[in-house]
Short mmCIF file of C-alpha atoms in Angstrom, two decimals:
data_model
loop_
_atom_site.label_atom_id
_atom_site.label_comp_id
_atom_site.label_asym_id
_atom_site.label_seq_id
_atom_site.Cartn_x
_atom_site.Cartn_y
_atom_site.Cartn_z
CA UNK B 12 16.17 -7.62 -23.50
CA UNK B 13 14.23 -8.59 -26.63
CA UNK B 14 12.79 -11.65 -24.90
CA UNK B 15 11.91 -9.56 -21.89
CA UNK B 16 9.97 -7.10 -24.07
CA UNK B 17 7.99 -9.84 -25.74
CA UNK B 18 6.96 -11.39 -22.43
CA UNK B 19 6.19 -8.16 -20.68
CA UNK B 20 2.82 -8.19 -18.99
CA UNK B 21 0.50 -5.22 -19.17
CA UNK B 22 -0.94 -3.68 -16.03
CA UNK B 23 -4.00 -1.45 -16.38
CA UNK B 24 -4.96 1.06 -13.72
CA UNK B 25 -8.63 1.96 -13.72
CA UNK B 26 -9.10 5.41 -12.23
CA UNK B 27 -5.43 5.96 -12.93
CA UNK B 28 -5.63 9.74 -13.10
CA UNK B 29 -5.99 10.12 -9.32
CA UNK B 30 -2.99 10.74 -7.10
CA UNK B 31 -2.60 7.11 -6.06
CA UNK B 32 -3.23 5.79 -9.57
CA UNK B 33 -0.65 8.03 -11.22
CA UNK B 34 1.94 7.43 -8.51
CA UNK B 35 1.34 3.70 -8.78
CA UNK B 36 1.79 3.91 -12.59
CA UNK B 37 5.15 5.63 -12.14
CA UNK B 38 6.35 3.19 -9.52
CA UNK B 39 5.35 0.14 -11.60
CA UNK B 40 6.96 1.53 -14.78
CA UNK B 41 10.16 2.47 -12.92
CA UNK B 42 10.32 -1.13 -11.68
CA UNK B 43 11.00 -1.97 -15.35
CA UNK B 44 8.98 -5.18 -15.56
CA UNK B 45 5.48 -4.17 -16.65
CA UNK B 46 4.00 -1.84 -19.25
CA UNK B 47 1.20 0.28 -17.83
CA UNK B 48 -2.08 1.52 -19.28
CA UNK B 49 -3.75 4.35 -17.36
CA UNK B 50 -7.53 4.32 -17.63
CA UNK B 51 -10.04 7.12 -17.13
CA UNK B 52 -13.60 7.92 -18.17
CA UNK B 53 -12.07 10.47 -20.56
CA UNK B 54 -9.21 9.29 -22.77
CA UNK B 55 -7.74 12.80 -22.92
CA UNK B 56 -7.33 12.90 -19.12
CA UNK B 57 -5.74 9.43 -19.18
CA UNK B 58 -3.34 10.56 -21.93
CA UNK B 59 -2.23 13.61 -19.93
CA UNK B 60 -1.52 11.38 -16.91
CA UNK B 61 0.34 8.88 -19.13
CA UNK B 62 2.43 11.72 -20.61
CA UNK B 63 3.42 12.64 -17.05
CA UNK B 64 4.57 9.08 -16.45
CA UNK B 65 6.53 9.00 -19.74
CA UNK B 66 8.30 12.27 -18.77
CA UNK B 67 9.15 10.75 -15.40
CA UNK B 68 10.55 7.63 -17.09
CA UNK B 69 12.74 9.82 -19.36
CA UNK B 70 13.98 11.85 -16.39
CA UNK B 71 14.94 8.61 -14.68
CA UNK B 72 16.51 7.23 -17.88
CA UNK B 73 14.18 4.26 -17.68
CA UNK B 74 13.68 2.81 -21.17
CA UNK B 75 12.43 -0.65 -20.28
CA UNK B 76 8.72 0.08 -20.06
CA UNK B 77 5.98 2.19 -21.58
CA UNK B 78 2.88 3.96 -20.34
CA UNK B 79 -0.19 4.94 -22.36
CA UNK B 80 -3.63 6.40 -21.71
CA UNK B 81 -6.95 4.73 -22.55
CA UNK B 82 -10.59 4.53 -21.53
CA UNK B 83 -11.44 2.43 -18.49
CA UNK B 84 -12.99 -0.07 -20.91
CA UNK B 85 -9.75 -0.45 -22.88
CA UNK B 86 -7.87 -1.11 -19.62
CA UNK B 87 -9.67 -4.46 -19.56
CA UNK B 88 -7.36 -5.71 -22.32
CA UNK B 89 -4.47 -5.74 -19.83
CA UNK B 90 -3.28 -8.88 -18.01
CA UNK B 91 -3.75 -7.38 -14.57
CA UNK B 92 -6.35 -4.69 -13.81
CA UNK B 93 -5.90 -2.51 -10.72
CA UNK B 94 -9.09 -0.85 -9.50
CA UNK B 95 -7.97 2.51 -8.11
CA UNK B 96 -11.46 3.98 -7.76
CA UNK B 97 -13.52 5.32 -4.87
CA UNK B 98 -15.77 2.54 -3.55
CA UNK B 99 -18.94 4.41 -4.53
CA UNK B 100 -17.82 4.62 -8.18
CA UNK B 101 -17.17 0.88 -8.51
CA UNK B 102 -20.64 -0.34 -9.48
CA UNK B 103 -21.36 2.39 -12.05
CA UNK B 104 -17.90 2.04 -13.64
CA UNK B 105 -18.31 -1.71 -14.09
CA UNK B 106 -21.86 -1.24 -15.42
CA UNK B 107 -20.64 1.27 -18.04
CA UNK B 108 -17.81 -1.01 -19.19
CA UNK B 109 -19.91 -4.18 -19.10
CA UNK B 110 -18.93 -6.91 -16.67
CA UNK B 111 -18.17 -9.45 -19.43
CA UNK B 112 -14.98 -7.48 -20.17
CA UNK B 113 -13.63 -8.80 -16.85
CA UNK B 114 -14.00 -12.53 -17.74
CA UNK B 115 -10.89 -14.47 -16.58
CA UNK B 116 -9.06 -11.29 -15.62
CA UNK B 117 -6.85 -10.75 -12.59
CA UNK B 118 -8.39 -7.79 -10.77
CA UNK B 119 -6.60 -6.04 -7.91
CA UNK B 120 -8.54 -3.99 -5.36
CA UNK B 121 -6.72 -1.34 -3.35
CA UNK B 122 -10.03 0.16 -2.23
CA UNK B 123 -10.50 0.91 1.49
CA UNK B 124 -13.94 2.36 2.27
CA UNK B 125 -13.77 4.44 5.44
CA UNK B 126 -15.64 6.74 7.79
CA UNK B 127 -13.71 9.92 8.51
CA UNK B 128 -13.72 11.62 11.91
CA UNK B 129 -10.83 14.06 11.40
CA UNK B 130 -12.08 16.37 14.18
CA UNK B 131 -11.95 13.55 16.70
CA UNK B 132 -8.74 12.32 15.12
CA UNK B 133 -9.83 8.87 14.11
CA UNK B 134 -10.90 6.97 11.02
CA UNK B 135 -12.83 3.70 10.90
CA UNK B 136 -13.53 1.17 8.15
CA UNK B 137 -16.91 1.64 6.44
CA UNK B 138 -17.34 -2.03 5.77
CA UNK B 139 -19.85 -3.04 3.04
CA UNK B 140 -22.30 -5.83 3.95
CA UNK B 141 -20.22 -8.28 1.88
CA UNK B 142 -17.40 -7.94 4.45
CA UNK B 143 -14.98 -5.81 2.41
CA UNK B 144 -14.70 -3.74 -0.77
CA UNK B 145 -12.86 -6.65 -2.41
CA UNK B 146 -15.71 -9.06 -1.57
CA UNK B 147 -18.27 -6.50 -2.84
CA UNK B 148 -16.22 -6.22 -6.06
CA UNK B 149 -16.25 -10.01 -6.43
CA UNK B 150 -20.06 -9.88 -6.41
CA UNK B 151 -20.07 -7.28 -9.23
CA UNK B 152 -17.72 -9.22 -11.54
CA UNK B 153 -18.08 -12.53 -13.46
CA UNK B 154 -17.23 -15.71 -11.54
CA UNK B 155 -14.17 -16.25 -13.73
CA UNK B 156 -12.57 -12.99 -12.59
CA UNK B 157 -9.78 -13.52 -10.04
CA UNK B 158 -9.96 -10.83 -7.39
CA UNK B 159 -7.02 -10.03 -5.12
CA UNK B 160 -6.23 -7.26 -2.66
CA UNK B 161 -2.99 -5.37 -3.19
CA UNK B 162 -1.30 -2.06 -2.35
CA UNK B 163 -4.08 -1.19 0.18
CA UNK B 164 -2.01 0.12 3.08
CA UNK B 165 0.63 2.24 1.34
CA UNK B 166 0.02 5.88 2.34
CA UNK B 167 -1.47 7.89 -0.55
CA UNK B 168 1.15 10.61 -0.14
CA UNK B 169 4.03 8.15 -0.65
CA UNK B 170 3.26 7.01 -4.20
CA UNK B 171 4.36 10.21 -5.94
CA UNK B 172 7.44 10.84 -3.76
CA UNK B 173 9.68 8.85 -6.06
CA UNK B 174 12.86 9.80 -4.20
CA UNK B 175 11.58 7.77 -1.25
CA UNK B 176 11.75 3.98 -1.24
CA UNK B 177 8.54 2.19 -0.24
CA UNK B 178 9.85 -0.13 2.45
CA UNK B 179 6.53 -1.63 3.55
CA UNK B 180 4.56 -4.87 3.51
CA UNK B 181 1.76 -5.44 1.00
CA UNK B 182 -0.65 -8.22 1.93
CA UNK B 183 -2.18 -9.98 -1.08
CA UNK B 184 -5.38 -11.93 -0.41
CA UNK B 185 -7.23 -13.93 -3.03
CA UNK B 186 -8.96 -17.23 -3.78
CA UNK B 187 -6.94 -18.11 -6.92
CA UNK B 188 -3.38 -19.23 -6.13
CA UNK B 189 -1.95 -18.41 -9.58
CA UNK B 190 -3.50 -14.92 -9.67
CA UNK B 191 -2.23 -14.26 -6.16
CA UNK B 192 1.28 -15.31 -7.18
CA UNK B 193 1.17 -12.92 -10.17
CA UNK B 194 -0.01 -10.02 -8.03
CA UNK B 195 2.73 -10.77 -5.47
CA UNK B 196 5.27 -10.70 -8.34
CA UNK B 197 3.87 -7.32 -9.39
CA UNK B 198 4.17 -6.02 -5.81
CA UNK B 199 7.78 -7.16 -5.52
CA UNK B 200 8.66 -5.26 -8.71
CA UNK B 201 7.76 -1.96 -7.01
CA UNK B 202 10.41 -0.19 -4.92
CA UNK B 203 11.18 -2.23 -1.78
CA UNK B 204 7.62 -3.46 -1.21
CA UNK B 205 7.47 -6.85 0.53
CA UNK B 206 4.57 -8.98 -0.79
CA UNK B 207 2.93 -11.32 1.72
CA UNK B 208 0.39 -14.06 1.02
CA UNK B 209 -2.60 -13.05 3.13
CA UNK B 210 -4.70 -16.17 2.49
CA UNK B 211 -8.17 -16.17 0.91
CA UNK B 212 -10.24 -13.11 -0.04
CA UNK B 213 -12.19 -13.67 3.20
CA UNK B 214 -9.26 -11.99 4.95
CA UNK B 215 -9.52 -8.79 2.86
CA UNK B 216 -11.67 -6.91 5.39
CA UNK B 217 -8.78 -6.90 7.86
CA UNK B 218 -6.36 -5.57 5.24
CA UNK B 219 -8.76 -2.77 4.28
CA UNK B 220 -9.26 -1.76 7.92
CA UNK B 221 -5.53 -1.15 8.39
CA UNK B 222 -5.71 1.92 6.13
CA UNK B 223 -8.02 3.95 8.41
CA UNK B 224 -5.79 2.78 11.30
CA UNK B 225 -2.55 4.09 9.78
CA UNK B 226 -4.25 7.46 9.16
CA UNK B 227 -5.41 7.50 12.81
CA UNK B 228 -1.87 6.65 13.95
CA UNK B 229 -0.41 9.47 11.84
CA UNK B 230 -2.90 12.01 13.26
CA UNK B 231 -2.36 11.03 16.90
CA UNK B 232 1.40 10.59 16.94
CA UNK B 233 2.66 13.57 14.93
CA UNK B 234 3.68 11.28 12.09
CA UNK B 235 3.24 11.59 8.33
CA UNK B 236 2.37 8.89 5.81
CA UNK B 237 2.48 5.95 8.23
CA UNK B 238 2.86 2.52 6.64
CA UNK B 239 2.87 -1.02 7.93
CA UNK B 240 5.60 -3.63 8.04
CA UNK B 241 5.06 -7.22 9.17
CA UNK B 242 8.13 -9.10 10.35
CA UNK T 22 16.85 3.85 44.33
CA UNK T 23 14.85 4.37 47.52
CA UNK T 24 12.73 7.09 45.91
CA UNK T 25 12.23 4.93 42.86
CA UNK T 26 10.97 2.06 44.99
CA UNK T 27 8.48 4.26 46.78
CA UNK T 28 7.02 5.58 43.55
CA UNK T 29 6.98 2.31 41.71
CA UNK T 30 3.60 1.50 40.20
CA UNK T 31 2.13 -1.95 40.49
CA UNK T 32 0.93 -3.83 37.43
CA UNK T 33 -1.44 -6.74 37.95
CA UNK T 34 -1.90 -9.44 35.34
CA UNK T 35 -5.23 -11.23 35.58
CA UNK T 36 -4.91 -14.69 34.07
CA UNK T 37 -1.19 -14.30 34.53
CA UNK T 38 -0.40 -18.02 34.66
CA UNK T 39 -0.90 -18.49 30.92
CA UNK T 40 2.00 -18.36 28.49
CA UNK T 41 1.39 -14.75 27.48
CA UNK T 42 0.68 -13.59 31.03
CA UNK T 43 3.84 -15.11 32.48
CA UNK T 44 6.02 -13.89 29.62
CA UNK T 45 4.52 -10.44 29.97
CA UNK T 46 5.24 -10.50 33.73
CA UNK T 47 8.91 -11.33 33.05
CA UNK T 48 9.27 -8.67 30.37
CA UNK T 49 7.67 -5.96 32.55
CA UNK T 50 9.79 -6.88 35.60
CA UNK T 51 12.99 -6.99 33.54
CA UNK T 52 12.15 -3.47 32.32
CA UNK T 53 12.83 -2.47 35.94
CA UNK T 54 10.10 0.14 36.32
CA UNK T 55 7.05 -1.73 37.63
CA UNK T 56 6.38 -4.34 40.30
CA UNK T 57 4.12 -7.10 39.06
CA UNK T 58 1.36 -9.13 40.70
CA UNK T 59 0.34 -12.29 38.86
CA UNK T 60 -3.30 -13.23 39.38
CA UNK T 61 -5.04 -16.57 38.99
CA UNK T 62 -8.20 -18.24 40.26
CA UNK T 63 -5.94 -20.30 42.52
CA UNK T 64 -3.34 -18.43 44.56
CA UNK T 65 -1.01 -21.45 44.56
CA UNK T 66 -0.85 -21.45 40.74
CA UNK T 67 -0.18 -17.70 40.74
CA UNK T 68 2.61 -18.17 43.31
CA UNK T 69 4.31 -20.85 41.22
CA UNK T 70 4.24 -18.53 38.20
CA UNK T 71 5.55 -15.63 40.30
CA UNK T 72 8.39 -17.85 41.62
CA UNK T 73 9.34 -18.51 37.99
CA UNK T 74 9.51 -14.77 37.35
CA UNK T 75 11.60 -14.18 40.50
CA UNK T 76 14.08 -16.91 39.39
CA UNK T 77 14.28 -15.25 35.99
CA UNK T 78 14.96 -11.86 37.61
CA UNK T 79 17.76 -13.40 39.69
CA UNK T 80 19.28 -15.08 36.63
CA UNK T 81 19.29 -11.72 34.90
CA UNK T 82 20.67 -9.95 37.99
CA UNK T 83 17.65 -7.69 38.01
CA UNK T 84 17.04 -6.37 41.53
CA UNK T 85 14.89 -3.36 40.75
CA UNK T 86 11.48 -5.00 40.77
CA UNK T 87 9.47 -7.72 42.47
CA UNK T 88 6.84 -10.22 41.39
CA UNK T 89 4.25 -11.94 43.59
CA UNK T 90 1.26 -14.21 43.16
CA UNK T 91 -2.31 -13.45 44.23
CA UNK T 92 -5.93 -14.17 43.45
CA UNK T 93 -7.49 -12.38 40.51
CA UNK T 94 -9.48 -10.32 43.05
CA UNK T 95 -6.31 -9.12 44.81
CA UNK T 96 -4.87 -8.05 41.45
CA UNK T 97 -7.47 -5.26 41.54
CA UNK T 98 -5.36 -3.44 44.16
CA UNK T 99 -2.75 -2.71 41.47
CA UNK T 100 -2.52 0.62 39.63
CA UNK T 101 -2.82 -0.96 36.20
CA UNK T 102 -4.70 -4.23 35.58
CA UNK T 103 -3.93 -6.24 32.46
CA UNK T 104 -6.68 -8.65 31.42
CA UNK T 105 -4.83 -11.63 29.93
CA UNK T 106 -7.84 -13.95 29.79
CA UNK T 107 -9.70 -15.78 27.03
CA UNK T 108 -12.67 -13.67 25.90
CA UNK T 109 -15.18 -16.27 27.06
CA UNK T 110 -13.81 -16.17 30.63
CA UNK T 111 -14.10 -12.38 30.94
CA UNK T 112 -17.68 -12.06 32.15
CA UNK T 113 -17.53 -14.87 34.74
CA UNK T 114 -14.16 -13.65 36.11
CA UNK T 115 -15.48 -10.11 36.62
CA UNK T 116 -18.68 -11.47 38.18
CA UNK T 117 -16.69 -13.57 40.68
CA UNK T 118 -14.47 -10.64 41.67
CA UNK T 119 -17.31 -8.10 41.75
CA UNK T 120 -17.22 -5.23 39.29
CA UNK T 121 -16.94 -2.57 42.02
CA UNK T 122 -13.30 -3.67 42.51
CA UNK T 123 -12.56 -2.06 39.13
CA UNK T 124 -13.80 1.44 40.09
CA UNK T 125 -11.37 4.13 38.75
CA UNK T 126 -8.86 1.49 37.64
CA UNK T 127 -6.79 1.51 34.47
CA UNK T 128 -7.66 -1.76 32.73
CA UNK T 129 -5.68 -3.02 29.73
CA UNK T 130 -7.21 -5.51 27.31
CA UNK T 131 -4.93 -7.63 25.15
CA UNK T 132 -7.81 -9.92 24.23
CA UNK T 133 -8.33 -10.80 20.57
CA UNK T 134 -11.34 -13.09 19.99
CA UNK T 135 -10.86 -15.08 16.79
CA UNK T 136 -12.25 -17.81 14.57
CA UNK T 137 -9.65 -20.42 13.69
CA UNK T 138 -9.44 -22.08 10.29
CA UNK T 139 -6.01 -23.71 10.56
CA UNK T 140 -6.83 -26.28 7.87
CA UNK T 141 -7.58 -23.54 5.37
CA UNK T 142 -4.69 -21.53 6.73
CA UNK T 143 -6.53 -18.46 7.85
CA UNK T 144 -7.84 -16.86 11.03
CA UNK T 145 -10.52 -14.18 11.30
CA UNK T 146 -11.64 -11.88 14.11
CA UNK T 147 -14.67 -13.17 16.02
CA UNK T 148 -15.96 -9.71 16.76
CA UNK T 149 -18.46 -9.35 19.66
CA UNK T 150 -21.58 -7.28 18.93
CA UNK T 151 -20.06 -4.37 20.88
CA UNK T 152 -17.42 -4.01 18.14
CA UNK T 153 -14.42 -5.44 19.99
CA UNK T 154 -13.41 -7.34 23.12
CA UNK T 155 -12.25 -4.05 24.67
CA UNK T 156 -15.66 -2.45 24.04
CA UNK T 157 -17.40 -5.55 25.45
CA UNK T 158 -15.13 -5.29 28.53
CA UNK T 159 -16.12 -1.63 28.92
CA UNK T 160 -19.74 -2.71 29.18
CA UNK T 161 -18.91 -5.21 31.94
CA UNK T 162 -16.98 -2.73 34.12
CA UNK T 163 -18.03 0.40 36.10
CA UNK T 164 -18.15 3.67 34.14
CA UNK T 165 -15.18 5.00 36.13
CA UNK T 166 -12.88 2.22 34.86
CA UNK T 167 -10.50 3.42 32.13
CA UNK T 168 -10.17 0.76 29.49
CA UNK T 169 -7.28 0.71 27.01
CA UNK T 170 -6.00 -1.79 24.49
CA UNK T 171 -2.35 -2.78 24.76
CA UNK T 172 0.07 -5.59 23.80
CA UNK T 173 -2.57 -7.14 21.46
CA UNK T 174 -0.44 -7.91 18.40
CA UNK T 175 2.76 -9.28 19.92
CA UNK T 176 3.03 -12.95 18.95
CA UNK T 177 2.29 -15.26 21.90
CA UNK T 178 5.49 -17.22 21.29
CA UNK T 179 7.68 -14.13 21.64
CA UNK T 180 6.89 -13.18 25.22
CA UNK T 181 8.86 -16.00 26.86
CA UNK T 182 11.86 -15.83 24.48
CA UNK T 183 13.68 -13.32 26.66
CA UNK T 184 16.85 -13.45 24.58
CA UNK T 185 14.92 -11.82 21.73
CA UNK T 186 14.12 -8.11 21.76
CA UNK T 187 10.49 -7.22 21.00
CA UNK T 188 11.00 -4.66 18.24
CA UNK T 189 7.33 -4.07 17.39
CA UNK T 190 4.61 -1.44 17.59
CA UNK T 191 1.93 -1.57 20.28
CA UNK T 192 -1.15 0.50 19.53
CA UNK T 193 -2.87 1.84 22.66
CA UNK T 194 -6.51 2.93 22.22
CA UNK T 195 -8.63 4.41 24.98
CA UNK T 196 -11.06 7.17 25.87
CA UNK T 197 -9.13 8.56 28.87
CA UNK T 198 -6.03 10.54 27.87
CA UNK T 199 -4.21 10.14 31.20
CA UNK T 200 -4.81 6.37 31.37
CA UNK T 201 -3.66 6.02 27.77
CA UNK T 202 -0.47 7.93 28.56
CA UNK T 203 0.23 5.62 31.54
CA UNK T 204 -0.32 2.50 29.44
CA UNK T 205 1.96 3.89 26.72
CA UNK T 206 4.63 4.49 29.42
CA UNK T 207 4.21 0.87 30.53
CA UNK T 208 4.58 -0.34 26.92
CA UNK T 209 7.75 1.66 26.40
CA UNK T 210 9.30 0.07 29.51
CA UNK T 211 9.15 -3.34 27.84
CA UNK T 212 12.02 -4.41 25.56
CA UNK T 213 12.02 -2.26 22.39
CA UNK T 214 8.24 -1.98 22.07
CA UNK T 215 7.12 1.24 20.36
CA UNK T 216 3.88 2.58 21.91
CA UNK T 217 1.54 4.42 19.54
CA UNK T 218 -1.55 6.42 20.44
CA UNK T 219 -4.34 4.68 18.51
CA UNK T 220 -7.10 7.18 19.31
CA UNK T 221 -10.34 6.31 21.13
CA UNK T 222 -11.51 2.83 22.19
CA UNK T 223 -13.76 2.85 19.10
CA UNK T 224 -10.62 1.95 17.12
CA UNK T 225 -9.93 -1.19 19.21
CA UNK T 226 -11.71 -3.57 16.81
CA UNK T 227 -9.07 -2.88 14.14
CA UNK T 228 -6.22 -3.53 16.59
CA UNK T 229 -7.76 -6.82 17.70
CA UNK T 230 -8.25 -7.97 14.08
CA UNK T 231 -4.53 -7.61 13.36
CA UNK T 232 -3.77 -10.61 15.60
CA UNK T 233 -5.63 -13.20 13.46
CA UNK T 234 -3.99 -11.52 10.45
CA UNK T 235 -0.42 -11.96 11.71
CA UNK T 236 -1.16 -15.64 12.43
CA UNK T 237 -2.53 -16.00 8.87
CA UNK T 238 0.59 -14.31 7.50
CA UNK T 239 2.86 -16.64 9.48
CA UNK T 240 1.00 -19.73 8.22
CA UNK T 241 1.02 -18.68 4.55
CA UNK T 242 4.54 -17.31 4.27
CA UNK T 243 6.65 -19.86 6.14
CA UNK T 244 7.24 -17.35 8.94
CA UNK T 245 7.15 -17.72 12.72
CA UNK T 246 5.82 -15.31 15.32
CA UNK T 247 5.00 -12.47 12.92
CA UNK T 248 4.62 -9.04 14.50
CA UNK T 249 3.65 -5.61 13.25
CA UNK T 250 5.61 -2.41 12.97
CA UNK T 251 4.12 0.91 11.92
CA UNK T 252 6.54 3.50 10.53
#
């Protein structure tokens, strides 16, 4: 156990006070393999969210990992940084922090920009000119940053329902083999998620488009929180 | 049985002599609810393929349905027409037949145009300017034709392996509710396929892009014939 603690990697979640971010923090901590830092523009908000995660860990008698709150800038000290932000907040957030903070970092994008047509019961991807949110993020960060997709298609409502296992596939795309391997390890530490190597970041647009599809499928088939499984 | 025979709908498969088309013909016939007409440019080729299906039905002691061969033009007499053609053959095939033959027909597109990068182990959609192959097909056919997607993401290799159940989702998109319902009924007659209402035809581009993704996933994860299941 001592050795495990020393080697434990830190995962930072930027925009970690949203529903997905906080649920993701709980799920990763409960997996017992990574410490988590929740980031927000305001430290106090991040600390409240982190306190919620710590309570949840105590309730589940999970003593292997910790969770703390920090500014989005401080999240950049983590080994893996998950960007759980709306697409339109990405550029300003990175500008505020300073892009040099992302040098050599593994950065995970779970961002899926979409056009909502709830009245007509369908959602479509709102694809940036770069081809995907992940490819747009790559353009905003230093060349040494290793961008991967991850956790894109898990229904938002599922993250916080801790009594339910997440028995879905998570496709990880990226151009750096080592970073991709580390993100796939992170994915496999969470519930029953099945990590799959999705090839280079060029594939990320397809992954992002599956999220509006699963929402459309839920709306048109009387289902709730639809997820995807590849087999 | 007599009543059933009288009411049986006919499904035509244009380009039915390819691997997918012939496998699809077998699977639909074995489902016992639809008669099938296999179409080809040359009737003799279509008849050979249909003979193969009839042999397969006999082997499986399936006497409920029939399969015959015809020209692609004759396939247009069927109630449901499945377009199992390469994208680049679509326009010329419809021109040869004459688009008026498609008036009021239910037309199913399983076409997924893609760019192949096997050396770099990834495939991408090769999206026509209309937004998808199904939307491009809509432009080629009369306004009264009811276009739906269907069977797009089932791995090509799976269709002919009759000993294996097809336990996958099939997303059916389309702008005509009744046609979509009929295509979903057809899907649910095949093996264990789960039909899902995917909303309007505007969604079809996402469905088509999942096919290059499942090939990419197979190549990068040591898997074979990857399919998709939504749940």
